[in-house]
Short mmCIF file of C-alpha atoms and ligand atoms in Angstrom, two decimals:
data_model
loop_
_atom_site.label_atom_id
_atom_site.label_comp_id
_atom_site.label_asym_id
_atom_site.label_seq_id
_atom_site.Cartn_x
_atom_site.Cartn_y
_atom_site.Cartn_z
CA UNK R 25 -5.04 115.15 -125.12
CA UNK R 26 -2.50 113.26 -122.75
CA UNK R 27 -0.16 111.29 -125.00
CA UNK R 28 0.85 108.17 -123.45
CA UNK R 29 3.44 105.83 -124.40
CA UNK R 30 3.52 101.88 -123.84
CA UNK R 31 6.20 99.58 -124.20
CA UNK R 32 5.75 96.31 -124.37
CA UNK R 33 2.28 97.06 -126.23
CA UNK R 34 1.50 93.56 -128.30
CA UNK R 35 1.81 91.78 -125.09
CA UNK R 36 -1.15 90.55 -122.61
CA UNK R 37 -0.87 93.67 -120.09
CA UNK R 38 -0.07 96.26 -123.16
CA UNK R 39 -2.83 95.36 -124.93
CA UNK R 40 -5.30 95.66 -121.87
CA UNK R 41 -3.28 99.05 -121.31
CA UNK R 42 -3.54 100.08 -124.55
CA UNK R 43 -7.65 99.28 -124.36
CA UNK R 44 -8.10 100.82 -120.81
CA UNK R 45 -6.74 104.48 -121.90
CA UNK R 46 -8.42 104.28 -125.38
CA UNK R 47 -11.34 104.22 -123.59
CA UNK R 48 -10.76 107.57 -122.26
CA UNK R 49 -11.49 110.11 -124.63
CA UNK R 50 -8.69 112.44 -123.27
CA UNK R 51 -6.02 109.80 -124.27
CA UNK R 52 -3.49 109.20 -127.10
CA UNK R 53 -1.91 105.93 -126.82
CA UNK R 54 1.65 105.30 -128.83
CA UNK R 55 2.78 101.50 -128.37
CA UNK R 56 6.37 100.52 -129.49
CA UNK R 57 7.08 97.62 -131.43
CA UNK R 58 9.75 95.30 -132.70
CA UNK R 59 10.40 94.63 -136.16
CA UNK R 60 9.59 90.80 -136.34
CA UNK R 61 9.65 88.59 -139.77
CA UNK R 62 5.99 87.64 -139.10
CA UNK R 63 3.28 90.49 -137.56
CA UNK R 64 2.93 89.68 -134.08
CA UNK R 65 -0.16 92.17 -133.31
CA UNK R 66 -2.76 89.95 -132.35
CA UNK R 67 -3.76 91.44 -129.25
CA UNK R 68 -3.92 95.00 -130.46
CA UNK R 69 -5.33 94.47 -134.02
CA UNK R 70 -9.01 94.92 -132.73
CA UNK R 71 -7.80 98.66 -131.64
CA UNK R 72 -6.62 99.70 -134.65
CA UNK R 73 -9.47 98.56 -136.68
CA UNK R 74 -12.33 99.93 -133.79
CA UNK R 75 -14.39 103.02 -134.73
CA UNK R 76 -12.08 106.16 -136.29
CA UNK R 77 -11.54 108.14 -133.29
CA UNK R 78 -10.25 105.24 -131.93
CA UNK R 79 -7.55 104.83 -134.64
CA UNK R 80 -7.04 108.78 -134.41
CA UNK R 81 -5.76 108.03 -131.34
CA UNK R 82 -3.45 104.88 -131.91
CA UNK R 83 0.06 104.75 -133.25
CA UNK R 84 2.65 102.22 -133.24
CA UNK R 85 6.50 103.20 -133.28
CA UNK R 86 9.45 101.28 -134.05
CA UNK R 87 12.02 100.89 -131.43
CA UNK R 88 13.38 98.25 -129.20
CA UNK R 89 14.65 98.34 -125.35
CA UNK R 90 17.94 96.76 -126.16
CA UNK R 91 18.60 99.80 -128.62
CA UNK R 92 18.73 103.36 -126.94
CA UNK R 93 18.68 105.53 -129.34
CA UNK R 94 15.30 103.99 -130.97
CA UNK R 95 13.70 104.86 -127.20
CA UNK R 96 15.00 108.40 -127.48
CA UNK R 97 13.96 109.11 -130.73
CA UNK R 98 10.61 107.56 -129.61
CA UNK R 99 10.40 109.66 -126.63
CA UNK R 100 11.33 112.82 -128.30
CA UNK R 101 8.88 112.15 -131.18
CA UNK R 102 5.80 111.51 -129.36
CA UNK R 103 6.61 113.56 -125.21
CA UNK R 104 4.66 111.60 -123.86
CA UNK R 105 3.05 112.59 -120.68
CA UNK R 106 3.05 108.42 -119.48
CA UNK R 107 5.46 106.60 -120.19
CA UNK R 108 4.59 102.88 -119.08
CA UNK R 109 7.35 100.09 -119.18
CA UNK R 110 5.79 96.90 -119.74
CA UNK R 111 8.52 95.45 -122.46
CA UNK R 112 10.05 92.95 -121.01
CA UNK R 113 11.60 89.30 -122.23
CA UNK R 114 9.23 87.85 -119.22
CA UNK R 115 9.25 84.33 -119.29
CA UNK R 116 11.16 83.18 -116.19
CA UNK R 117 12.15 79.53 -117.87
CA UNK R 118 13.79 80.85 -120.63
CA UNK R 119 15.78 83.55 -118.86
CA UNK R 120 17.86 80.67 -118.07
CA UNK R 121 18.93 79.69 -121.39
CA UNK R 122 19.44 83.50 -122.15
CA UNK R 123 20.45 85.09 -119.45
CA UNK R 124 22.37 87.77 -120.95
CA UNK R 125 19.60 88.77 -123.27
CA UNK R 126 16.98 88.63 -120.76
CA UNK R 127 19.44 91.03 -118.44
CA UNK R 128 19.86 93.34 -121.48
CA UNK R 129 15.92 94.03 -122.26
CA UNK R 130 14.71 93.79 -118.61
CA UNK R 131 17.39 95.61 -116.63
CA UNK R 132 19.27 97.96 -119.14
CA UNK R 133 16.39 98.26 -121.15
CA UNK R 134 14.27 100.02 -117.94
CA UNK R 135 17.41 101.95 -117.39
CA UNK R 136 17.42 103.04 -121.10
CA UNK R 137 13.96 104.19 -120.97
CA UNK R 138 14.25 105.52 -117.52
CA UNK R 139 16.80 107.83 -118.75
CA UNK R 140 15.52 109.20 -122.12
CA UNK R 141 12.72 109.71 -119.68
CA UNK R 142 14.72 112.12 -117.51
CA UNK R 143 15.84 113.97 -121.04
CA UNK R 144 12.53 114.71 -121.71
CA UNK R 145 11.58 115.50 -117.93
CA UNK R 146 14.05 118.57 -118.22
CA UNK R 147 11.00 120.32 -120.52
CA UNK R 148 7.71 118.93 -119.62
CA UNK R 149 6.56 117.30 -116.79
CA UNK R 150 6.45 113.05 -117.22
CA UNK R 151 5.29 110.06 -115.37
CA UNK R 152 6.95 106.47 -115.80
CA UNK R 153 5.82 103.31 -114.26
CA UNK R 154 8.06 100.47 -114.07
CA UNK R 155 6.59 96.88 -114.66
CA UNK R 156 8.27 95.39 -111.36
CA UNK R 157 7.38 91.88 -110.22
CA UNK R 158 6.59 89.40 -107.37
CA UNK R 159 9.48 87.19 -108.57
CA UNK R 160 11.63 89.72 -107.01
CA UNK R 161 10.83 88.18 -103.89
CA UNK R 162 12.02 84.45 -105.00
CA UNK R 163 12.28 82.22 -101.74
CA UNK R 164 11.55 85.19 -99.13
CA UNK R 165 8.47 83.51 -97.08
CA UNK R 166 4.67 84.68 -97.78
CA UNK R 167 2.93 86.86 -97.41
CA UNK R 168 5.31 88.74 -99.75
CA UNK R 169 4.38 93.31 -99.07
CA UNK R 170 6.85 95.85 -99.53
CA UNK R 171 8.89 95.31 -96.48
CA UNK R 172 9.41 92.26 -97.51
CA UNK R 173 13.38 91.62 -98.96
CA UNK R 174 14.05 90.52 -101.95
CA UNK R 175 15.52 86.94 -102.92
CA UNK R 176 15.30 86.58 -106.77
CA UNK R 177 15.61 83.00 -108.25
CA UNK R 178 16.26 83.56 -111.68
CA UNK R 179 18.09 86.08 -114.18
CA UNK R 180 14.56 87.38 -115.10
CA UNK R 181 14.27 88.11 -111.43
CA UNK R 182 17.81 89.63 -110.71
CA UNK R 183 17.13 91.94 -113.97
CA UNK R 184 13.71 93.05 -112.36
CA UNK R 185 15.08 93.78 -108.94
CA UNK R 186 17.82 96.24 -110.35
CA UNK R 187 15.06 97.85 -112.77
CA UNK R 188 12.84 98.80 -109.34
CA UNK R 189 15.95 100.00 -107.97
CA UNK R 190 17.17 102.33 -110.45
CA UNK R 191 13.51 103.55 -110.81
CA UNK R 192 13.49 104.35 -107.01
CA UNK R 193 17.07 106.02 -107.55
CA UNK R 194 15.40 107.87 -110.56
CA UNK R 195 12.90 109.56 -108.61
CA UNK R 196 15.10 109.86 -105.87
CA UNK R 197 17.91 111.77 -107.91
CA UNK R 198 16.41 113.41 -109.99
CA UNK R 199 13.00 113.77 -108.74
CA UNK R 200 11.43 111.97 -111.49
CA UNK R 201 7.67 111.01 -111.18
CA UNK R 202 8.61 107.25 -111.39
CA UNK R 203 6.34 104.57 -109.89
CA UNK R 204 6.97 100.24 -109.31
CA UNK R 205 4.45 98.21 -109.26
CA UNK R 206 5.19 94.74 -107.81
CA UNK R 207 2.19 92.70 -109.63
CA UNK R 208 1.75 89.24 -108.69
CA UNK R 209 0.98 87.20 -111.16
CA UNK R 210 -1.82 88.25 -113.73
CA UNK R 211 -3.08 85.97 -116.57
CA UNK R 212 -6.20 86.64 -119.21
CA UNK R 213 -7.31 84.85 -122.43
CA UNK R 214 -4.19 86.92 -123.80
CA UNK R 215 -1.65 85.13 -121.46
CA UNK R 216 1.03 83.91 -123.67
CA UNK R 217 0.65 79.91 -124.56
CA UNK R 218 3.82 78.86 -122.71
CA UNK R 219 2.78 80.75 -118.86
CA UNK R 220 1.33 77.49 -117.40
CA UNK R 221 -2.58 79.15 -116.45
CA UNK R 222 -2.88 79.25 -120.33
CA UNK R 223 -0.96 76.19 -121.00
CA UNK R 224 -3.28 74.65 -118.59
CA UNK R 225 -7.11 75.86 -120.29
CA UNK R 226 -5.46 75.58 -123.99
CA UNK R 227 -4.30 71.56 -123.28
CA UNK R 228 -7.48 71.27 -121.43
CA UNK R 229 -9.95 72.58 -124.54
CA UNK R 230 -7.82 70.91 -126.98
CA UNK R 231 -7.74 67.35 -124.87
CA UNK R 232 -12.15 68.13 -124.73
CA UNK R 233 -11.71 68.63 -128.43
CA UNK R 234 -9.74 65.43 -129.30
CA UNK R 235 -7.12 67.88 -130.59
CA UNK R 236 -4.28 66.61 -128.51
CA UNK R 237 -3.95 63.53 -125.64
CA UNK R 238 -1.81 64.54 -123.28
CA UNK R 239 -0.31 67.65 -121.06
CA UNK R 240 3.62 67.62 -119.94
CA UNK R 241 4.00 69.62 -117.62
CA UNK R 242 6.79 70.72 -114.47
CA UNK R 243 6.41 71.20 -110.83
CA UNK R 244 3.13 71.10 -109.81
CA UNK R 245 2.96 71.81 -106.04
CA UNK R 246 4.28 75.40 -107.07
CA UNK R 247 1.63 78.39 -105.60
CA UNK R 248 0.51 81.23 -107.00
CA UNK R 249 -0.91 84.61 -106.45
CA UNK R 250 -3.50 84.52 -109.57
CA UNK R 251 -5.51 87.61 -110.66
CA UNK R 252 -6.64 88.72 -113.86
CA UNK R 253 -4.56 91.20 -115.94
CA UNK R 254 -7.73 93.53 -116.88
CA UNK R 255 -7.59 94.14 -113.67
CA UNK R 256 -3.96 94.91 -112.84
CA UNK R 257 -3.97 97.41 -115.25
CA UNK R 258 -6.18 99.91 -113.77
CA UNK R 259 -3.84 99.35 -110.74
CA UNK R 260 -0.84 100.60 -113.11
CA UNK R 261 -2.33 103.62 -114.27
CA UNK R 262 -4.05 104.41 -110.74
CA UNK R 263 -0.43 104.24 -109.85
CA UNK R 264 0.46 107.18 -112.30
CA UNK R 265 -2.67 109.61 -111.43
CA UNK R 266 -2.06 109.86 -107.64
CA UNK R 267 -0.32 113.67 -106.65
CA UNK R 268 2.99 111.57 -105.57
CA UNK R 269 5.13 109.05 -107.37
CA UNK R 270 5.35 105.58 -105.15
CA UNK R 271 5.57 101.84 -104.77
CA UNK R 272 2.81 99.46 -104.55
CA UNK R 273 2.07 95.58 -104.74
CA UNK R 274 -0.60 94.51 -106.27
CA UNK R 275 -2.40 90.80 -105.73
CA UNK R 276 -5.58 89.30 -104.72
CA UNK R 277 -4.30 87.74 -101.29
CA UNK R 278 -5.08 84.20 -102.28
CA UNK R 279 -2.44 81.86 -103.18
CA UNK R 280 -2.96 78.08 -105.02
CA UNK R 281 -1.31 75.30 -106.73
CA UNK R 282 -0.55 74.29 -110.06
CA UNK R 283 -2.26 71.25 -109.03
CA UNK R 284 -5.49 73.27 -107.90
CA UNK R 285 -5.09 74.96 -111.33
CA UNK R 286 -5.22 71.70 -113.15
CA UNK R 287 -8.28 70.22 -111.09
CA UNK R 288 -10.48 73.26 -111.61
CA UNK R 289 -9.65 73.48 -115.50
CA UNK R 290 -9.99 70.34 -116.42
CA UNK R 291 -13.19 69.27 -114.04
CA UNK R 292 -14.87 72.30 -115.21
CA UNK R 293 -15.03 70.18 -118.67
CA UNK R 294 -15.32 67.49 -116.97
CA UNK R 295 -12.42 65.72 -117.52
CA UNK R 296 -9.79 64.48 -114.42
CA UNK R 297 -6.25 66.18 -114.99
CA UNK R 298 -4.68 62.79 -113.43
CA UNK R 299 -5.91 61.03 -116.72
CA UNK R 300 -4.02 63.51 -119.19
CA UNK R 301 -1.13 64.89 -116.92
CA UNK R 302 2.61 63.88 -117.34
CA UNK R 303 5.43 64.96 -116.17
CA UNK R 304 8.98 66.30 -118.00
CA UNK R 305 11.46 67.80 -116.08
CA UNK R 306 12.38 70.41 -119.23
CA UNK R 307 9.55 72.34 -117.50
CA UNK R 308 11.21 72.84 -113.89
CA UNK R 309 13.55 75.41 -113.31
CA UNK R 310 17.15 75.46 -111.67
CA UNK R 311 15.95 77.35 -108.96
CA UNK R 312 12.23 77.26 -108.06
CA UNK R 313 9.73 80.05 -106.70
CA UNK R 314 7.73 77.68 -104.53
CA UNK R 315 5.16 80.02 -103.15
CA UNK R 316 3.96 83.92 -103.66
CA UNK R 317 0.97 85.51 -102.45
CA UNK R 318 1.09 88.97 -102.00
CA UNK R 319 0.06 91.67 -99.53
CA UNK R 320 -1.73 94.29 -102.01
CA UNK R 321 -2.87 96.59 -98.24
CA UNK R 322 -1.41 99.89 -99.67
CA UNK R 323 -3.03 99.43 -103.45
CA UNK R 324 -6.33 99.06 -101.73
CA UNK R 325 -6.41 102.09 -99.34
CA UNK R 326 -4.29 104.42 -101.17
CA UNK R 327 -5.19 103.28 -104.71
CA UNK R 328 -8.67 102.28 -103.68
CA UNK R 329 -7.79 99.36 -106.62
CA UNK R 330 -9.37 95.50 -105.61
CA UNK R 331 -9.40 92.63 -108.22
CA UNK R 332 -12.73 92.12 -109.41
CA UNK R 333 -11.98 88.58 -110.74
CA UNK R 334 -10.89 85.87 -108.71
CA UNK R 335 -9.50 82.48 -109.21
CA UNK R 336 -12.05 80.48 -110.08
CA UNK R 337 -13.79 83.51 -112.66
CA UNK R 338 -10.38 83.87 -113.70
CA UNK R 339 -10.10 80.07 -114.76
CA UNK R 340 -13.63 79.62 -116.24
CA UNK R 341 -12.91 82.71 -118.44
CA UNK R 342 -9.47 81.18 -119.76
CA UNK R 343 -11.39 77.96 -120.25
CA UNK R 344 -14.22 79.35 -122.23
CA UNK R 345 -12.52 81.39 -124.46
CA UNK R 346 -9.88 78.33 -125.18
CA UNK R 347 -13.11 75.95 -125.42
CA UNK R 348 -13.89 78.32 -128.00
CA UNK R 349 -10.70 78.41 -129.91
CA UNK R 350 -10.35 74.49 -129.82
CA UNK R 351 -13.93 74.34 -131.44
CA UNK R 352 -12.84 76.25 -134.09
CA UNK R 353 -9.46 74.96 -135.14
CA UNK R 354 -11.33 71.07 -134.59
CA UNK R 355 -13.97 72.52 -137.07
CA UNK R 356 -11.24 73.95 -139.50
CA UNK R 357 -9.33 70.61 -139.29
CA UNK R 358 -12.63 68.66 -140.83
CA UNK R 359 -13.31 70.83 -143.18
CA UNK R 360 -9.67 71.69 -144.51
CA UNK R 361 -9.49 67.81 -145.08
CA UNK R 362 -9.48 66.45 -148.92
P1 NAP V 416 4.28 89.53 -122.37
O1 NAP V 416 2.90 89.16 -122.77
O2 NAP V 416 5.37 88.55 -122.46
O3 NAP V 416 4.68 90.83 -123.25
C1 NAP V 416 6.00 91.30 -123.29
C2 NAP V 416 6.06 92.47 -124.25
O4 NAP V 416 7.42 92.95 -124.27
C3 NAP V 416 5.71 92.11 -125.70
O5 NAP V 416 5.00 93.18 -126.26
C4 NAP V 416 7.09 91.99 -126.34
O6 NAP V 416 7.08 92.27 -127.72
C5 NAP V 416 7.82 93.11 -125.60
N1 NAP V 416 9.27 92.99 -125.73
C6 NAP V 416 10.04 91.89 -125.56
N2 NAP V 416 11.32 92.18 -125.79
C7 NAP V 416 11.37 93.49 -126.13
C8 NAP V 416 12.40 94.36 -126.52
N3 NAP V 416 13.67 93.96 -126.63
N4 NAP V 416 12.09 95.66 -126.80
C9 NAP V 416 10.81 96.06 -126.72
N5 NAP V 416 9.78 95.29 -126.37
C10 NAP V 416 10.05 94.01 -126.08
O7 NAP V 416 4.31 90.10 -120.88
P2 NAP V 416 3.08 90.60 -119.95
O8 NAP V 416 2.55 89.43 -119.23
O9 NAP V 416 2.19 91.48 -120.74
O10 NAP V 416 3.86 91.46 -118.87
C11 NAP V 416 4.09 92.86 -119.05
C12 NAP V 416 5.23 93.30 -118.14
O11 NAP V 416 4.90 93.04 -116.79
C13 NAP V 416 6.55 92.59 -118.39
O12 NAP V 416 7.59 93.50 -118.12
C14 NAP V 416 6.56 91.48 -117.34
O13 NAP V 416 7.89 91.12 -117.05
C15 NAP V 416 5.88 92.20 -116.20
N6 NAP V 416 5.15 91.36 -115.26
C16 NAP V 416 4.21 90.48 -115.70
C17 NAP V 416 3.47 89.74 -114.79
C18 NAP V 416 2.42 88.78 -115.24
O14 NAP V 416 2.01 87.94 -114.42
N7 NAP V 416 1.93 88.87 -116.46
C19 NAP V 416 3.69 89.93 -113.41
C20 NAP V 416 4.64 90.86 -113.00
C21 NAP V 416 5.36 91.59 -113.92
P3 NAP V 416 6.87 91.09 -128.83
O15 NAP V 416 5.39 90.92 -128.94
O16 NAP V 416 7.49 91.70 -130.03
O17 NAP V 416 7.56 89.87 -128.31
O1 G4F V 417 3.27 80.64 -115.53
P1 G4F V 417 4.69 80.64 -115.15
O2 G4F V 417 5.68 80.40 -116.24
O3 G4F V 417 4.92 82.03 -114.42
P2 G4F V 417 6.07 82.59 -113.44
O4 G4F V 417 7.32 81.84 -113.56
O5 G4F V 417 5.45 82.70 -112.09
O6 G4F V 417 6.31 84.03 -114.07
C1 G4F V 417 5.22 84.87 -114.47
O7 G4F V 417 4.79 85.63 -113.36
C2 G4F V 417 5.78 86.56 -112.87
C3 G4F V 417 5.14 87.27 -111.66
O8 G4F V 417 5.36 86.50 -110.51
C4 G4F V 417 6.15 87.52 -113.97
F1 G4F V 417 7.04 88.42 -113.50
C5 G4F V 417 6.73 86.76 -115.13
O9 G4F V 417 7.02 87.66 -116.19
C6 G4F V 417 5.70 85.74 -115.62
O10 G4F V 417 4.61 86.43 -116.15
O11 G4F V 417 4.96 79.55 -114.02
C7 G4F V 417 4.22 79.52 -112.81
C8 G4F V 417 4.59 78.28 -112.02
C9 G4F V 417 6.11 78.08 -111.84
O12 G4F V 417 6.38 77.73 -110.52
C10 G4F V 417 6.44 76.93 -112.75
O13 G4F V 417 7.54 76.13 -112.33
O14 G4F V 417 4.15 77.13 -112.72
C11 G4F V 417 5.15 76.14 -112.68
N1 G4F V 417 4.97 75.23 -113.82
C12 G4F V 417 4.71 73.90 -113.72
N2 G4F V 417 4.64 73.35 -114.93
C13 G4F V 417 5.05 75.56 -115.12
C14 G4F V 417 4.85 74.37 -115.82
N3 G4F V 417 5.28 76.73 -115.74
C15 G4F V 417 5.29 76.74 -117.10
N4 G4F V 417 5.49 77.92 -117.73
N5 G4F V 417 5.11 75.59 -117.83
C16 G4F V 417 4.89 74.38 -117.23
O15 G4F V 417 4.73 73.37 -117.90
#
């Protein structure tokens, strides 16, 4: 069995993760969690109630990044042969009203990991892949590769760039098998509510539904690198099964707007976004990331990795599955009625 261990497990890319390795018989997965007052384990609750080998295979821990000795008693618990590091406070907006925080999980927290990583590297060999992103590159001009410098635009993005440099230092130093992978944006029927794809299909199926009447939203001429997260995941543990630890970026090459985003959701039910659209500027950031779109070359002929979902699959599939949750909570609204 190869044991390995996710953080950042309830969230959209964990979860995928977390499916993706179950699916290989060879695999133990072991997810970390937060203690929350309310369960939070939406997107993994299907995997612990699948088929028994399945659940053989499936164990949850306790621990949090901000808290070191939780992540070493993790580590030493489980020695894991993967260690993947997608826990992260991740949403961009709000890592200006808590900067500190945000710094804490995403920076120290990689560090923290990184190192009770390197404890357990002294007796058994271990691979850790850092969950590194295209806001690293901020305002540096597209197409954004890995020559490309870094300009971060927000404390999310600061906090990312030093996490890709101490993993680079890690395996540098100390010869740790420690991989970054710059992913460009990635969004699913998972994608939290408040990322604006999922924002976007949710208001959408919910306006079709007669479930809400309007959408406020920020800056809309923003542009994106879109691809679908099932997809980035195989990327991320390609990453970890090559013979040498390395960098990669991984996108689809294509780059649209907000605006595009809204036309194609909302026609596809055919509604016009102009109709339901306003704007606030709560929803724009101090400093903007106007455009990304990333230069994947090196995950494709290295990794042999391509998306297999573009922009418009990626859309309908967000809208179909949020169509689908609107029905229901419109049809559990009439009959919940006295
Ligand atoms: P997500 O849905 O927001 O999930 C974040 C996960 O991190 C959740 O499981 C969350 O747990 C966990 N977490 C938050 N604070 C934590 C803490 N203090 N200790 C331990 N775990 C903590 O994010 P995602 O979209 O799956 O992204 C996964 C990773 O990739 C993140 O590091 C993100 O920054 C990075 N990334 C994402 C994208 C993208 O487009 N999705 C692109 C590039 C990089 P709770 O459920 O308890 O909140
Ligand atoms: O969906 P977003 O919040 O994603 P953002 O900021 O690009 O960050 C996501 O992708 C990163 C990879 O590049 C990850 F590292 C990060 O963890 C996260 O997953 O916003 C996308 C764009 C922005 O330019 C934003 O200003 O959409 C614009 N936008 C316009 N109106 C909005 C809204 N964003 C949100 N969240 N909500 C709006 O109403």
């Amino acid at each position: 069995m190869r044991r390995a261990l996710i953080t950042g497990i309830t969230g959209q890319d964990g979860s995928y993760l977390a499916e993706l390795l179950l699916s290989q018989p060879d695999y133990e997965v072991h997810g970390l969690v937060r203690r929350s007052s309310s369960l939070n384990r939406q997107r993994i609750d299907h995997l612990a109630a699948r088929d028994a080998s399945t659940r053989e295979r499936f164990h949850l821990h306790y621990a949090d990044l901000a808290d070191a000795s939780s992540l070493s008693m993790v580590m030493h618990q489980v020695r894991p042969d993967e260690v993947y590091n997608l826990g992260a406070q991740s949403h961009v907006r709000v890592s200006f009203d808590q900067p500190e925080y945000t710094v804490d999980v995403v920076a120290l927290g990689a560090l923290r990991l990184l190192d009770a990583t390197r404890q357990l590297a002294r007796t058994q060999p271990v691979k850790f892949y850092q969950a590194s992103s295209s806001e690293m590159y901020g305002s540096a001009p597209p197409p954004q590769g890995l020559d490309t410098p870094f300009h971060p635009r927000s404390p999310y993005a600061c906090a990312k760039v030093y996490a890709h440099w101490q993993t680079i230092n890690y395996r540098e130093a100390y010869g740790l098998f420690a991989c970054s992978g710059i992913l460009f944006n990635h969004e699913s029927p998972r994608r939290g509510e408040s990322f604006v794809t999922r924002k976007v299909t949710l208001g959408a199926a919910r306006i079709k539904e007669g479930l809400q009447k309007k959408l406020v939203m920020g800056n809309l001429d923003a542009r994106r690198d879109w691809g679908f997260a099932g997809d980035y995941v195989q990327a991320m543990w390609l990453m970890l099964q090559q013979d040498r630890p390395d960098d990669y970026v991984v996108a689809t090459g294509e780059t649209h707007s907000v605006r595009e985003l809204l036309e194609l959701a909302f026609s596809s039910l055919e509604l016009d976004y102009r109709d339901f659209v306003e704007f606030d500027p709560r929803y724009t950031r101090p400093s903007e990331v106007e455009v990304l779109l990333g230069d994947a070359t090196k995950a494709r002929t290295v990794l042999g990795w391509k998306p297999q979902i573009d922009f418009r699959g990626l859309v309908q599939m967000m809208i179909e599955s949020d169509l689908e949750l609107a029905r229901r909570e419109r049809f559990a609204r009439t009959y919940s009625r006295p």
